[in-house]
Coordinates of C-alpha atoms in Angstrom, one line a residue:
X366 CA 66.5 59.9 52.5
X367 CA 64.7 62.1 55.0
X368 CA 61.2 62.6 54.9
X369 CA 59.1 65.5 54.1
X370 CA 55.8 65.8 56.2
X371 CA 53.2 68.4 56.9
X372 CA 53.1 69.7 60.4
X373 CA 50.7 68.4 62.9
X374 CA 50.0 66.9 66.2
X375 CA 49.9 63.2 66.4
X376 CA 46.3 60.9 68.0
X377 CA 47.2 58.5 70.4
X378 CA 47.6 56.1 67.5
X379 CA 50.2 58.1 65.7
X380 CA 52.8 59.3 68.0
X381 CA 54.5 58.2 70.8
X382 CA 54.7 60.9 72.5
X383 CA 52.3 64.1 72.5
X384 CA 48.8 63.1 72.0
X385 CA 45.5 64.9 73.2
X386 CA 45.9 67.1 76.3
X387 CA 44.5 65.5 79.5
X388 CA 45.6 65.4 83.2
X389 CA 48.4 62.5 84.0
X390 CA 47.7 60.6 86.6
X391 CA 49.4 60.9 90.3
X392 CA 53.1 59.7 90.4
X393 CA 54.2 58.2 93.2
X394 CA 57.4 60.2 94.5
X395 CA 60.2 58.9 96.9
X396 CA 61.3 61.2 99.8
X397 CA 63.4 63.9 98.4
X398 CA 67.1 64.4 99.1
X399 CA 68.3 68.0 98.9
X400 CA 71.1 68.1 96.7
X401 CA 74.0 71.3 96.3
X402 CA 74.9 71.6 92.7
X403 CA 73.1 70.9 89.3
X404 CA 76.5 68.3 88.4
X405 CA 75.6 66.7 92.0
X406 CA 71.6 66.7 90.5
X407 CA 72.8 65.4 87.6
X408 CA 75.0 62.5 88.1
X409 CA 71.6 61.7 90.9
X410 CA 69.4 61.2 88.1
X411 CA 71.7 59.0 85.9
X412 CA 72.4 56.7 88.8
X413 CA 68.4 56.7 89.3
X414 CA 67.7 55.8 85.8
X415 CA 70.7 53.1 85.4
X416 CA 68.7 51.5 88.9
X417 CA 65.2 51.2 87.3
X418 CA 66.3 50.3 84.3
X419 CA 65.5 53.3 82.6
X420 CA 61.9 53.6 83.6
X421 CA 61.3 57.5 83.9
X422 CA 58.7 56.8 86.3
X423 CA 60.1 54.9 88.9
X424 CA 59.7 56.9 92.1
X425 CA 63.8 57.5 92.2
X426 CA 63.7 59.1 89.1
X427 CA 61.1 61.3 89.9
X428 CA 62.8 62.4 92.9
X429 CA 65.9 63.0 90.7
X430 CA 64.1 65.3 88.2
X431 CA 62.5 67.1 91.5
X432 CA 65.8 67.6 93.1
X433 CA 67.1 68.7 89.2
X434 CA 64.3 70.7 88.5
X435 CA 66.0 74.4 90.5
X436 CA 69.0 74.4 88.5
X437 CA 67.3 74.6 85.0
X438 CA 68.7 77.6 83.4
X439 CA 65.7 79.9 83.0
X440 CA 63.1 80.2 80.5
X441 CA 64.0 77.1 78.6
X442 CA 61.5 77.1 76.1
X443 CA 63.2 80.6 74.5
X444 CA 66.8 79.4 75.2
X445 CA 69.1 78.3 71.9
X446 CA 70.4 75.5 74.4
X447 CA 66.3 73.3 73.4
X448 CA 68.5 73.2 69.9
X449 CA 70.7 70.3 68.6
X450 CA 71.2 66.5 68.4
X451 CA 69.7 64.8 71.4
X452 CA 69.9 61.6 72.2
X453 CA 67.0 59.7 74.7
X454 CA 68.4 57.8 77.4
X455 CA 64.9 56.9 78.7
X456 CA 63.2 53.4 78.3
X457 CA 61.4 53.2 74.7
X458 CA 57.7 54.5 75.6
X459 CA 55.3 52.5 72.8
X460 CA 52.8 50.1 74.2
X461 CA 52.5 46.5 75.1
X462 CA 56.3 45.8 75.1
X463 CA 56.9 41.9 73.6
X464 CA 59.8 41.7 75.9
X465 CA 63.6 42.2 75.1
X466 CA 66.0 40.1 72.9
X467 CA 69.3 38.5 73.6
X468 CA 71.3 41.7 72.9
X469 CA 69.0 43.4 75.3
X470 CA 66.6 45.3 73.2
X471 CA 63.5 46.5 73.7
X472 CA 60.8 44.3 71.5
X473 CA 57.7 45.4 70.2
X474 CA 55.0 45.3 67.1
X475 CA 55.8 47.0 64.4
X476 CA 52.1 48.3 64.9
X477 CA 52.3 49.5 68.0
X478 CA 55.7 51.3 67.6
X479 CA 54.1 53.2 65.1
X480 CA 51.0 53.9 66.3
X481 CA 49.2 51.4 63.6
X482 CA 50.9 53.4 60.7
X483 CA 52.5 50.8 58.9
X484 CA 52.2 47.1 58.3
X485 CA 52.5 44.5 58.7
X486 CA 51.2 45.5 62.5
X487 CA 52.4 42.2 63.8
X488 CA 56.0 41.8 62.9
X489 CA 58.2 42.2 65.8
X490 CA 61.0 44.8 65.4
X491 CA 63.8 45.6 68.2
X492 CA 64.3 49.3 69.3
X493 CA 68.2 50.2 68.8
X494 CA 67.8 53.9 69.8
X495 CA 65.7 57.2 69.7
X496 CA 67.2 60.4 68.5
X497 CA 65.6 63.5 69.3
X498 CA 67.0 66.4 66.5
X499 CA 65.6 69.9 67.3
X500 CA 65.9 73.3 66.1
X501 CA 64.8 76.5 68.0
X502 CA 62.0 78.9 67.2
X503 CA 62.3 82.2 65.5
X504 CA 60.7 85.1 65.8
X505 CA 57.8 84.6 63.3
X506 CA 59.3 80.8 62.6
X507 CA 58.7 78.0 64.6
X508 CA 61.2 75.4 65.3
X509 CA 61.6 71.7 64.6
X510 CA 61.5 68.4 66.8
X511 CA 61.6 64.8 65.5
X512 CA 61.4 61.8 66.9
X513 CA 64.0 59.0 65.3
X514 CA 63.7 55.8 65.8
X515 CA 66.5 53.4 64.9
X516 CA 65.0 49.3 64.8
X517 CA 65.6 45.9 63.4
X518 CA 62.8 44.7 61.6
X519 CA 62.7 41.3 63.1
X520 CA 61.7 38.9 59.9
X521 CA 60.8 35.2 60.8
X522 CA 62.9 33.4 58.0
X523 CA 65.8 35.6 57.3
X524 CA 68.2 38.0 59.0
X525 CA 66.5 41.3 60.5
X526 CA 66.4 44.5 58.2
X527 CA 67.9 47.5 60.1
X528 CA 65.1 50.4 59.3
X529 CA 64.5 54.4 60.5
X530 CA 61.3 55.5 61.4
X531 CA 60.6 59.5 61.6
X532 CA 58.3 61.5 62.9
X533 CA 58.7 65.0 62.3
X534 CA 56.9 68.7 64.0
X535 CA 57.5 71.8 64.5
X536 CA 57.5 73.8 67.9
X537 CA 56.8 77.0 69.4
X538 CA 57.2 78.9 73.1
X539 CA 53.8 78.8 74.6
X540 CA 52.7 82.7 75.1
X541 CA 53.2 83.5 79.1
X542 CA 54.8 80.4 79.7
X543 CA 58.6 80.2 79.1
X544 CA 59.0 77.1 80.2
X545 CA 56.5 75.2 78.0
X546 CA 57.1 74.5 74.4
X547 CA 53.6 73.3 72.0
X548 CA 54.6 71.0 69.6
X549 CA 52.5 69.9 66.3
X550 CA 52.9 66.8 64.7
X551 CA 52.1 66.0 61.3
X552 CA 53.7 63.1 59.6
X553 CA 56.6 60.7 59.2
X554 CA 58.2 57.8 57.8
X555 CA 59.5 54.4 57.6
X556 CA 62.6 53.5 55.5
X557 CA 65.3 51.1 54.8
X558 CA 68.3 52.5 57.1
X559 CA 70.8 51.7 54.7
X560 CA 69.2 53.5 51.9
X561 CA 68.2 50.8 49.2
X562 CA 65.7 49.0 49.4
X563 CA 66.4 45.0 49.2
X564 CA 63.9 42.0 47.9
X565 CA 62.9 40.8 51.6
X566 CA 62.2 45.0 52.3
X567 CA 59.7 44.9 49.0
X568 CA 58.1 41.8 50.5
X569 CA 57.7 42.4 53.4
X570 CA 55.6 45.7 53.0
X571 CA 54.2 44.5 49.4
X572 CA 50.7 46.1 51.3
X573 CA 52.0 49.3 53.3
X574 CA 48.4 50.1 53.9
X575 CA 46.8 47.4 54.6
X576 CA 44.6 47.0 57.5
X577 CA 43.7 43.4 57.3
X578 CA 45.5 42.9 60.4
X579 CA 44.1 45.9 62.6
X580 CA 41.4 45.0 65.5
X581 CA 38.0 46.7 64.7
X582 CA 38.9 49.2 67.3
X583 CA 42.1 50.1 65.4
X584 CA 40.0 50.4 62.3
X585 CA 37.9 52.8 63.6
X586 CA 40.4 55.0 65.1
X587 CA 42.5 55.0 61.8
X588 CA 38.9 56.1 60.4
X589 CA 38.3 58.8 62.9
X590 CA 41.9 60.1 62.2
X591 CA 41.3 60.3 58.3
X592 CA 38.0 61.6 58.7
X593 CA 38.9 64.4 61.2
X594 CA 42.6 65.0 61.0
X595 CA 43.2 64.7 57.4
X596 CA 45.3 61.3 58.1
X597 CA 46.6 59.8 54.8
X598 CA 48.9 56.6 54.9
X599 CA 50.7 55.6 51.7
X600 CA 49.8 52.5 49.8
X601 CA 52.6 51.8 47.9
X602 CA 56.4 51.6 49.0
X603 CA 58.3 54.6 47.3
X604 CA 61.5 54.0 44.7
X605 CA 63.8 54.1 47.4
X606 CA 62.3 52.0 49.9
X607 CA 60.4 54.8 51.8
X608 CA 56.5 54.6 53.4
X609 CA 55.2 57.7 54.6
X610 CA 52.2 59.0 56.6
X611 CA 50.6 62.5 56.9
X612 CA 47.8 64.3 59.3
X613 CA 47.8 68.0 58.6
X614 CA 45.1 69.1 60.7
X615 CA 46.3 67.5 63.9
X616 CA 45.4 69.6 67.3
X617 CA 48.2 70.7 69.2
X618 CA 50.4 69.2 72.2
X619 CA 53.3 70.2 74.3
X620 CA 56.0 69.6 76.5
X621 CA 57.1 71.3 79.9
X622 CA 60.7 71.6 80.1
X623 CA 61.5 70.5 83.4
X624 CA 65.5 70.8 83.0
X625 CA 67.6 72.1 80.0
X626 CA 71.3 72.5 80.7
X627 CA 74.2 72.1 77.9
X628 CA 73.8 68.5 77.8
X629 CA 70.9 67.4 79.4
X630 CA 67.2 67.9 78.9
X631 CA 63.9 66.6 80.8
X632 CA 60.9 67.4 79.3
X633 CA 56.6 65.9 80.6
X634 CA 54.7 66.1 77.9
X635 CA 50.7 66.9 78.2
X636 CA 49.6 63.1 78.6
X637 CA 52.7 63.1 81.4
X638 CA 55.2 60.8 79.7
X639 CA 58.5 61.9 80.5
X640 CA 61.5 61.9 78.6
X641 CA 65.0 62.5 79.3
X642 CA 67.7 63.0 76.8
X643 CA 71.8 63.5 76.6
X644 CA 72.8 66.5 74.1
X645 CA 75.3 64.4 71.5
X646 CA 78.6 65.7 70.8
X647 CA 79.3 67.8 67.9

């Protein structure tokens, strides 16, 4: 079941990826390369991401997405081409990483992949993929963007329930800037990824808003949020398994498009984290 959420721009301990506008820090660049062909660009940047292990900021990379950067079709943010099934090929960008498992995943807290949105904040959970669905603006209508998050919750005493968690927004071309795309967002979701709920999903979030676990900065953050974004986490676990969140008055982020082709698409967003994605087929 796909969830329904108002449309808003996440905190920093909502969303992963767009949070309050402020200046990135200075990246450390490697020497470019000039390069002859966007293909040539291209296969650069893969072989730059397979090296550091899919760190967007690793100083090769950024080279790559400089050396990419000229042969981005123009005016990205009002080309059809930001629209369809994207894939991120980037590494997974949530805090405090617990490490990676034997199949090579990414680990971290439930909490911190979600930005302190659902508990229990302390259960591990693996990171099998990140989808990145979008939709392009109309004239009058703005578009959509959602971040999907495919996991393992990893349970101590049985075998690991695979879940989606969903965060969905809407975007719009930024007036005089064609190559930037704001981006509100206002809710999302946790759910069983196999639609049914089983037992060990009902126990394990028997308390889906608990904060009995948070730090009593995390608290206070989650307060601020309710108090001036309208934040509202659910309390009980839905019929079919589902635990949702909403903030519908959210400020507004964005991302810059560095490089939109047919397939590919690099986009900084207004805190700097960068993420690259592969267009999926079909």
């Amino acid at each position: 079941r796909r969830c329904v959420a108002l449309l808003a721009l996440p905190t920093p301990y909502v969303c992963m990826l767009f949070l309050l506008a402020a200046s990135p820090p200075p990246l450390r660049r490697a020497p470019p390369v000039m390069l002859s062909s966007a293909t040539t660009a291209k296969s650069a940047l893969r072989a730059a991401l397979a090296a550091s292990d899919g760190e967007p900021k690793a100083p090769e990379v950024l080279a790559a997405i400089t050396e990419l950067e000229p042969f981005s079709i123009p005016e990205p943010a009002l080309s059809p081409l930001w629209a369809g099934d994207w894939r991120v090929i980037t590494k997974p960008d949530f805090p405090d990483s617990l490490g990676r498992d034997a199949a090579g995943r990414y680990k971290f807290s439930l909490g911190r992949a979600s930005f302190n949105m659902f508990a229990p904040q302390m259960l591990p959970v693996a990171i099998d993929s990140i989808l990145n669905p979008s939709s392009a603006p109309a004239p009058g209508s703005p578009g959509a963007y959602e971040v999907i998050v495919k996991l393992d919750l990893l349970l101590p005493d049985a075998s690991p329930l695979a879940a989606t968690m969903e965060n969905v927004a809407e975007c719009t071309p930024v007036d005089g800037n064609p190559g930037r795309m704001a981006v509100k967002f206002g809710g999302g979701c946790l759910r069983p990824a196999d639609g049914a709920p089983s037992e060990a999903w009902r126990d394990t979030f028997a308390a889906p808003g608990s904060s009995a676990d948070l730090s009593r900065m995390q608290r206070f953050q989650l307060w601020v949020a309710r108090r001036l974004f309208g934040l509202r986490r659910a309390e009980e676990v839905a019929a079919d398994g589902t635990m949702t969140y909403e903030m519908p008055r959210a400020p507004e982020g964005y991302l810059d498009i560095l490089f939109l082709d047919e397939d590919l698409r690099v986009t900084r967003g207004n805190r700097g984290s960068i993420v690259i994605a592969e267009r999926l087929p079909g």
